[in-house]
Amino acid sequence: MRKAMQEAVRNVIETHEDTALLLIDIGVYPFRDLLERYPGRAKNIGIFEPGTISLAAGLSLAGIVPVVYGISPFIVQRCLEQLKLDFVYQQTGGNFITTGAAYDFSTLGYSHFCPEDAATLRLLPGMEILTPGTPQQFTALFRACWNDGRPSYLRMTDHCNQTQVDVEFGKAAVLKRGERATVIAVAEQLDATLAACKDLDVTVLYYTTLAPFDGETLRREHRGGKVFVSAPLYEGTLWPEIVQALQGESVEIGGAQVPLEILRTYGRKEEKDAALGLDAAGIRRKLQDFL
Amino acid sequence: MTEQARRLRKSILRTAHAGQDANLQSAFSCVEILRVLYDRILRAPGEPSCADRDRFVLSKGQATMALLALMAEKGLLPQEELASACRYGSRVSMQADRTKLPFIEVSAGSLGHGFPVAAGMAWANKIAGRGGSVYVLAGDGEMNEGTMWEAAIFAASEKLDGLTLIVDDNRSIGRSIDMGDLAAKLRAFGFHCVTQDGHDEDALERAIRTEHPGTPLAVIARTRRGFGSGTLMEDASWFHRAPSDEELAMLLEEVERYA
């Protein structure tokens, strides 16, 4: 996905003079040609995230579309007030591409994890939250939103799905129809979710845009009064959106999500997935209990 | 104090009284700075259609009432609208909202945002290859914020000579922390820095027009909190307080009589 991101960003910088790339001291090597060719507007800014987000807002307010690239928690959490006041309040657009996902930097520990990104950013009105699960999906979503005048958070993962799904900005994809429950799969969780419920009589919706949330598709497709969220996000994330989408109906919500804990283990991401019940076996177990 | 500055301070007092909320000390200390900027320095301010206009960013948002009173003087805001200050749905407030008023470049409120945003605007001007300078007004207390120094590092590193930081140094923060030599700090961060009397309009204009090729400029304007009213200058309770009917009359009188 990083390569697709680099390609998409490179394309935008090359073809639009009114764009700028701000690296928060990551991606410097793969973008080195861009930094050399466009030294005025493609920069490794250094390591001061809040100031960088404000600088990006200044660019945006003065007509230059900023693309910021950093690590999830250092943009979402360290810069939450900058996103809120310098982008959302000013009603100006920008792009915040991150690496790290929930705990892609598994060996680095809690400081580098961000399973709370979507739950945090959903409280910023107008903030777009994109969670592609494949390189192609990153490209499609970035193409749709990079210059739409709104702040866009693009959460990348290094653990892409093998399942290819064409996605559209702002729309859930219907991957399977069944009667007993609706399963919402998010981002890199799709492969394991499909494996977990391949012989189960459930509907599977795949979400790569979390905000604005596509309540319409959920309303239309949901079955059985049960919605199960399979997402690499802290538990409870997306539940308000589900309740809102199904207003007036009684719905039971369950899920395979990251438990609200301080994650102190290291090891590989896959080991965490297994321990937290977020691999195919864990998702299946939780889903069967739920059904 | 010039007669125009006196009139503006009275207008601020009436606005504060109407809104029943204000940071009068902070608004009064930067009256001359704002007047110099809008009377003598800024080109086409508040004309959003003019891409190479000079931009003014009020980073110390708590002085918003001073700016709005000045905009009313300039005819950019109906004078009578000042009386709607702080009312539900009003455009006039303690902290201006850019989506309501076209001459506000950046909505303010939280300290430590305006300066880095202004630095981004100066960078944008450079990218776009257009004229237009960016002026930002901060407070000495605001210079406590880490993001101010993040912006300073970037502005100097990028040689943003289209950026001028004016610090309304009314020594509001000395009561809590010793900021040391602010001018020396800004110089060490790579700014061309001049210090000037912040209530002397001619001197301020000269300071803001200081040549500063290849570096951003910082002007430390030495001011007094509440300048123009003995009560506001002496009584710290006026940091955040609105005048009653009697206090309004008393403060207007003080401003009228101030030398």
XYZ file of C-alpha atoms in Angstrom:
550
model
C 0.000 0.000 0.000
C 2.891 2.332 0.673
C 3.991 2.020 -2.951
C 0.483 2.791 -4.185
C 0.389 5.783 -1.855
C 3.747 7.018 -3.126
C 2.548 6.671 -6.693
C -0.724 8.470 -6.020
C 0.933 11.309 -4.128
C 3.713 11.613 -6.711
C 1.116 11.919 -9.426
C -0.718 14.716 -7.629
C 2.470 16.658 -6.856
C 3.739 16.301 -10.428
C 0.516 17.356 -12.087
C -0.686 20.107 -9.744
C 1.492 23.091 -8.930
C -0.863 24.097 -6.133
C -0.043 21.078 -3.979
C 2.546 20.440 -1.318
C 3.946 17.349 0.382
C 4.918 17.535 4.052
C 6.773 14.516 5.383
C 7.029 14.192 9.129
C 10.448 12.622 8.802
C 9.130 9.393 7.322
C 9.012 8.286 3.684
C 12.011 10.475 2.904
C 13.875 7.772 0.989
C 11.033 6.623 -1.305
C 10.076 10.251 -1.964
C 13.666 11.417 -2.449
C 13.207 12.126 -6.169
C 10.158 14.278 -5.436
C 11.978 16.200 -2.700
C 14.779 16.903 -5.168
C 12.559 17.894 -8.073
C 10.157 20.081 -6.111
C 12.222 21.446 -3.230
C 9.845 24.376 -2.778
C 6.764 22.317 -2.085
C 7.846 18.762 -1.261
C 9.698 18.728 2.010
C 10.771 16.674 4.920
C 9.454 19.118 7.497
C 11.095 17.602 10.542
C 9.630 16.269 13.731
C 7.144 18.799 15.052
C 3.727 17.407 14.288
C 1.378 20.055 15.759
C 3.223 22.894 14.054
C 3.279 20.911 10.825
C -0.495 20.450 10.836
C -0.922 24.190 11.417
C 1.526 24.984 8.603
C -0.505 22.685 6.367
C -3.642 24.598 7.338
C -1.942 27.868 6.404
C -1.057 26.397 3.019
C -4.626 25.287 2.549
C -6.119 28.645 3.548
C -3.801 30.297 1.043
C -4.737 27.985 -1.828
C -2.196 25.150 -1.694
C -3.520 21.616 -1.085
C -1.380 19.950 1.575
C -0.583 16.252 1.794
C 0.899 15.356 5.167
C 2.469 11.962 5.791
C 3.186 10.709 9.295
C 2.514 8.008 11.864
C -1.086 7.574 13.083
C -0.916 8.457 16.804
C 1.409 11.392 16.219
C -1.073 12.951 13.820
C -4.399 11.838 15.301
C -3.630 12.355 18.966
C -0.741 14.746 19.280
C -2.377 17.031 16.717
C -6.025 16.588 17.575
C -6.487 20.264 18.420
C -4.729 21.330 15.216
C -7.038 19.098 13.175
C -10.033 20.475 15.040
C -9.201 24.175 15.038
C -6.935 24.657 12.020
C -8.852 22.455 9.585
C -12.349 21.632 10.813
C -13.127 25.019 12.399
C -11.592 26.954 9.501
C -13.477 24.748 7.045
C -10.483 24.050 4.897
C -9.198 20.894 3.245
C -6.091 18.762 3.570
C -4.815 15.214 3.477
C -3.356 13.281 6.391
C -1.894 9.981 5.329
C -0.666 7.728 8.077
C 1.150 4.521 8.560
C 0.851 2.350 11.650
C -2.835 1.341 11.516
C -3.957 -0.277 14.788
C -0.642 -1.872 15.741
C 1.335 -2.429 12.580
C 4.435 -1.283 14.478
C 3.857 -4.217 16.775
C 7.367 -4.337 18.179
C 7.453 -0.645 19.096
C 4.718 -0.725 21.693
C 1.739 1.337 22.804
C 3.260 4.706 21.818
C 3.029 3.733 18.155
C -0.436 2.111 18.233
C -3.646 3.860 17.264
C -6.720 1.602 17.329
C -8.571 4.713 18.559
C -8.053 6.817 15.419
C -11.518 6.425 13.905
C -13.311 6.780 17.242
C -11.347 9.954 17.943
C -11.666 11.609 14.562
C -15.382 10.866 14.143
C -16.013 13.678 16.630
C -14.523 16.223 14.231
C -17.451 17.331 12.043
C -16.610 17.054 8.370
C -13.448 14.987 8.848
C -13.299 12.179 6.289
C -11.950 8.867 7.577
C -10.680 6.448 4.938
C -9.458 2.952 5.749
C -8.351 1.203 2.554
C -7.470 -2.482 2.764
C -5.540 -2.851 -0.491
C -3.232 -0.656 -2.584
C -5.907 -0.279 -5.267
C -8.377 0.862 -2.661
C -5.943 3.470 -1.377
C -5.541 4.822 -4.894
C -9.284 4.947 -5.526
C -10.090 6.655 -2.244
C -7.247 9.160 -2.446
C -8.228 10.054 -5.980
C -11.768 10.734 -4.801
C -10.971 12.907 -1.816
C -7.556 14.572 -2.075
C -8.897 17.819 -3.450
C -12.459 17.843 -2.181
C -12.000 20.831 0.131
C -12.388 18.784 3.294
C -9.855 17.302 5.701
C -9.231 13.646 4.841
C -7.560 11.099 7.087
C -6.182 8.185 5.093
C -5.163 5.305 7.325
C -2.761 2.923 5.626
C -1.842 -0.582 6.690
C 1.108 -2.789 5.859
C -1.101 -5.894 6.118
C -3.245 -5.707 3.017
C -6.108 -8.004 2.112
C -5.678 -10.500 -0.698
C -9.354 -10.150 -1.531
C -9.796 -7.529 -4.189
C -12.860 -5.346 -3.903
C -13.611 -2.281 -5.978
C -14.559 0.427 -3.534
C -16.136 3.798 -3.913
C -15.645 6.799 -1.624
C -18.471 7.044 0.892
C -19.986 3.669 -0.018
C -19.958 0.275 1.652
C -19.478 -2.725 -0.659
C -21.936 -5.616 -0.331
C -19.841 -8.787 -0.511
C -22.289 -11.444 0.607
C -25.962 -11.658 1.492
C -27.444 -13.781 4.271
C -30.219 -13.778 6.836
C -28.857 -14.312 10.339
C -26.810 -11.149 10.853
C -24.923 -8.362 9.125
C -21.152 -8.377 9.429
C -19.332 -5.090 8.926
C -15.732 -5.702 7.900
C -13.231 -2.858 8.011
C -9.853 -2.319 6.368
C -7.248 -5.111 6.692
C -9.722 -7.236 8.638
C -11.566 -8.287 5.492
C -9.711 -11.499 4.569
C -9.990 -12.972 8.058
C -13.625 -11.922 8.304
C -14.560 -13.556 5.008
C -12.748 -16.729 6.038
C -14.521 -16.688 9.394
C -17.999 -16.515 7.926
C -17.661 -18.226 4.567
C -20.179 -20.972 5.438
C -22.386 -18.806 7.644
C -25.694 -17.367 6.518
C -24.763 -13.721 7.051
C -24.528 -10.495 5.073
C -21.019 -9.013 4.773
C -20.562 -5.295 4.176
C -17.069 -3.958 3.600
C -16.425 -0.393 4.760
C -13.417 1.610 3.621
C -14.999 5.001 4.292
C -15.874 5.285 7.981
C -16.797 8.969 7.833
C -19.032 9.981 6.226
C -20.588 6.656 7.224
C -22.751 4.929 4.644
C -25.818 4.304 6.777
C -27.994 3.889 3.722
C -26.377 0.603 2.642
C -26.545 -0.774 6.170
C -30.194 0.199 6.478
C -31.005 -1.490 3.193
C -28.963 -4.666 3.631
C -29.099 -5.527 7.304
C -30.861 -8.722 8.348
C -31.773 -10.498 11.540
C -31.579 -7.502 13.871
C -27.916 -8.270 14.525
C -24.844 -6.345 13.430
C -21.345 -7.662 14.039
C -18.369 -5.308 13.636
C -15.083 -6.876 12.579
C -12.594 -4.039 12.680
C -9.007 -3.325 13.742
C -10.341 -0.504 15.914
C -11.056 -0.219 19.614
C -14.296 -1.945 20.631
C -17.292 0.335 20.390
C -15.982 2.120 17.305
C -18.764 2.428 14.677
C -21.470 1.419 17.146
C -22.930 4.947 17.286
C -23.017 5.035 13.492
C -24.835 1.688 13.397
C -27.402 2.762 15.980
C -27.947 6.000 14.109
C -28.324 4.239 10.768
C -30.885 1.805 12.177
C -32.844 4.363 14.155
C -36.238 3.133 15.181
C -35.199 -0.500 14.955
C -34.023 -2.787 17.666
C -30.519 -3.996 16.931
C -28.044 -6.178 18.761
C -24.416 -5.231 18.201
C -21.401 -7.418 18.723
C -17.967 -7.600 17.265
C -14.385 -8.640 16.935
C -12.547 -5.411 17.724
C -9.463 -4.422 19.653
C -10.237 -4.614 23.379
C -9.915 -1.309 25.215
C -6.620 -2.189 26.827
C -3.090 -0.855 26.952
C -1.342 -3.231 24.590
C 1.989 -4.112 26.155
C 2.949 -7.111 24.049
C 5.510 -6.889 21.281
C 5.996 -9.679 18.769
C 4.375 -9.801 15.360
C 1.050 -8.247 14.427
C -0.293 -11.728 13.691
C 0.485 -12.799 17.235
C -1.517 -9.883 18.575
C -4.386 -10.684 16.212
C -4.496 -14.246 17.497
C -4.245 -13.237 21.145
C -6.960 -10.606 20.801
C -9.284 -12.835 18.791
C -8.898 -10.826 15.601
C -7.645 -13.623 13.345
C -10.054 -15.781 11.328
C -10.444 -18.337 14.133
C -11.046 -15.644 16.734
C -13.527 -13.759 14.589
C -15.392 -16.987 13.840
C -15.553 -17.903 17.535
C -16.913 -14.473 18.481
C -19.352 -14.420 15.604
C -20.743 -17.871 16.421
C -21.172 -16.869 20.062
C -22.948 -13.748 18.891
C -25.287 -15.707 16.624
C -2.478 58.640 22.306
C -3.883 59.783 18.976
C -7.515 60.825 18.743
C -8.235 57.864 16.452
C -6.745 55.456 18.970
C -8.802 57.102 21.699
C -11.977 56.694 19.650
C -11.136 53.062 18.995
C -10.610 52.319 22.683
C -13.977 53.839 23.465
C -15.559 51.705 20.784
C -13.930 48.626 22.321
C -15.315 49.576 25.726
C -18.835 49.943 24.349
C -18.527 46.614 22.531
C -17.335 44.909 25.708
C -20.186 46.469 27.640
C -22.729 45.371 25.045
C -21.336 41.833 24.963
C -20.827 41.637 28.722
C -17.593 39.772 28.200
C -14.120 40.980 27.289
C -10.339 40.810 27.614
C -9.968 44.584 27.732
C -6.357 44.707 28.901
C -5.267 42.592 25.939
C -7.458 44.502 23.482
C -6.175 47.883 24.687
C -2.500 46.974 24.565
C -2.546 46.309 20.805
C -4.690 49.203 19.547
C -1.738 51.099 18.065
C -0.300 47.929 16.516
C -3.573 47.130 14.760
C -4.011 50.712 13.616
C -0.535 50.879 12.119
C -1.045 47.601 10.315
C -4.399 48.549 8.824
C -3.643 52.238 8.191
C -0.114 52.052 6.914
C 1.123 48.539 6.176
C -1.416 46.052 4.859
C -2.212 45.986 1.158
C -5.784 45.057 0.234
C -6.507 43.417 3.593
C -9.803 41.659 3.892
C -10.299 41.231 0.176
C -10.562 37.471 -0.174
C -10.739 37.751 -3.958
C -7.266 39.298 -4.052
C -4.875 36.332 -3.881
C -1.764 38.445 -3.406
C -3.231 40.612 -0.674
C -1.321 41.041 2.552
C -2.782 38.773 5.188
C -3.158 39.593 8.839
C -3.558 36.777 11.346
C -4.645 37.571 14.885
C -2.922 34.806 16.811
C -3.718 36.362 20.191
C -7.415 35.900 19.584
C -8.399 37.504 22.870
C -7.846 40.900 21.228
C -10.602 40.213 18.707
C -12.831 43.019 19.974
C -10.107 45.533 19.163
C -9.856 44.184 15.629
C -13.616 44.198 15.105
C -13.953 47.730 16.451
C -11.249 48.776 13.991
C -12.999 46.986 11.139
C -16.148 48.915 12.013
C -14.128 52.166 11.830
C -12.936 51.053 8.407
C -16.472 50.384 7.245
C -15.914 46.641 6.848
C -18.473 45.932 9.554
C -21.545 48.036 10.292
C -20.847 50.095 13.438
C -24.201 49.181 14.915
C -23.341 45.487 14.671
C -20.762 45.888 17.433
C -23.676 46.222 19.838
C -24.672 42.629 19.042
C -21.402 41.382 20.535
C -21.524 37.907 22.039
C -25.255 37.495 21.435
C -26.539 34.162 20.198
C -25.812 33.900 16.470
C -23.861 37.174 16.331
C -20.917 37.725 14.014
C -19.209 39.850 16.670
C -17.543 37.991 19.488
C -14.537 37.592 21.735
C -12.888 35.299 19.180
C -13.711 35.865 15.529
C -14.901 33.177 13.140
C -13.595 33.412 9.577
C -16.695 31.739 8.168
C -18.756 34.712 9.383
C -16.542 37.661 8.498
C -14.658 37.833 5.201
C -11.837 40.010 6.557
C -10.910 37.433 9.226
C -8.172 35.251 7.744
C -8.039 32.672 10.540
C -10.593 31.846 13.239
C -8.893 32.251 16.579
C -9.402 31.176 20.152
C -6.728 28.739 21.196
C -3.237 30.143 21.597
C -0.351 28.788 19.578
C -2.220 28.291 16.304
C -2.195 31.592 14.433
C 1.547 31.903 14.062
C 2.205 28.461 12.555
C -0.844 28.897 10.296
C 0.552 32.278 9.210
C 3.913 30.638 8.499
C 2.070 28.165 6.272
C 0.446 31.081 4.444
C 3.831 32.729 3.906
C 5.122 29.437 2.553
C 2.084 29.216 0.248
C 2.844 32.683 -1.120
C 6.364 31.510 -1.892
C 5.118 28.330 -3.597
C 2.625 30.317 -5.659
C 5.307 32.866 -6.515
C 3.044 35.757 -5.664
C 3.533 38.904 -3.680
C 1.750 39.511 -0.458
C 3.180 39.387 3.012
C 1.784 37.778 6.111
C 1.644 39.635 9.410
C 0.761 37.899 12.617
C 0.064 39.383 16.036
C 0.885 37.219 19.045
C 1.017 37.912 22.754
C 4.001 37.489 25.039
C 2.041 34.879 26.982
C 1.344 33.028 23.784
C 5.079 32.754 23.233
C 4.989 30.084 25.966
C 3.356 27.714 23.511
C 5.657 25.165 21.903
C 4.018 25.492 18.510
C 5.168 29.140 18.331
C 8.744 27.971 18.415
C 8.051 25.117 16.027
C 6.803 27.729 13.579
C 9.826 29.913 14.290
C 12.205 27.052 13.469
C 10.404 26.392 10.203
C 10.074 30.057 9.187
C 13.769 30.691 9.696
C 14.796 27.417 8.056
C 12.691 28.292 5.001
C 13.872 31.914 5.013
C 10.283 33.138 4.950
C 11.001 36.828 4.509
C 7.346 37.404 3.666
C 6.459 36.736 7.296
C 6.411 39.264 10.118
C 5.673 38.287 13.701
C 4.613 41.112 15.980
C 4.628 40.288 19.666
C 2.355 42.471 21.757
C 4.707 42.301 24.715
C 2.431 43.650 27.406
C 4.267 41.509 29.943
C 1.171 39.588 30.816
C 3.065 36.393 31.491
C 5.801 37.768 33.729
C 3.553 37.051 36.696
C 3.898 33.311 36.083
C 7.134 32.573 34.262
C 10.337 34.367 33.400
C 10.541 34.282 29.606
C 13.997 35.838 29.691
C 15.093 37.892 26.714
C 12.436 37.288 24.064
C 14.296 39.250 21.391
C 17.462 37.240 21.976
C 15.472 34.021 21.792
C 13.886 34.999 18.479
C 17.276 36.028 17.116
C 18.711 32.713 18.190
C 15.871 31.048 16.278
C 16.939 32.915 13.132
C 14.670 35.967 13.065
C 15.684 39.506 12.386
C 14.313 41.074 15.528
C 13.652 44.671 16.526
C 12.137 46.018 19.721
C 10.010 49.134 19.712
C 7.545 51.149 21.775
C 4.224 49.519 20.935
C 2.181 52.634 21.573
C 4.179 54.943 19.255
C 2.612 54.547 15.815
C 5.433 56.163 13.815
C 8.059 54.087 15.583
C 5.995 50.946 15.097
C 5.657 51.625 11.394
C 9.429 52.013 11.076
C 9.968 48.781 12.994
C 7.529 46.810 10.865
C 9.131 48.231 7.712
C 12.606 47.107 8.797
C 14.426 45.467 5.899
C 14.924 41.776 6.587
C 16.156 40.054 3.427
C 16.347 36.298 3.716
C 14.882 36.038 7.206
C 11.492 36.432 8.821
C 11.044 39.562 10.913
C 9.994 39.784 14.537
C 8.908 43.056 16.106
C 8.705 43.068 19.870
C 6.237 45.819 20.672
C 6.694 46.965 24.258
C 3.196 47.725 25.452
C 1.176 48.073 28.617
C -1.873 46.022 29.430
C -4.948 48.210 29.344
C -3.008 51.168 27.904
C -5.199 54.254 27.837
C -7.057 53.692 31.096
C -5.485 53.947 34.545
C -7.872 51.388 35.962
C -7.246 48.835 33.242
C -3.490 49.335 33.554
C -3.432 48.937 37.320
C -6.159 46.454 38.209
C -5.355 42.871 37.204
C -8.982 41.785 37.597
C -9.633 43.385 34.202
C -7.760 40.597 32.443
C -11.131 38.973 31.753
C -14.091 41.052 32.848
C -16.889 43.092 31.331
C -17.750 46.593 32.494
C -21.035 47.367 34.237
C -22.955 50.531 33.305
C -21.105 52.572 35.935
C -17.742 51.062 35.037
C -18.324 51.817 31.369
C -18.908 55.483 32.169
C -15.837 55.560 34.399
C -13.578 53.827 31.854
C -14.812 56.023 28.982
C -13.965 59.034 31.088
C -10.504 57.684 31.843
C -9.811 57.075 28.171
C -11.079 60.551 27.348
C -8.727 62.128 29.851
C -5.681 59.921 29.126
C -2.736 61.985 27.907
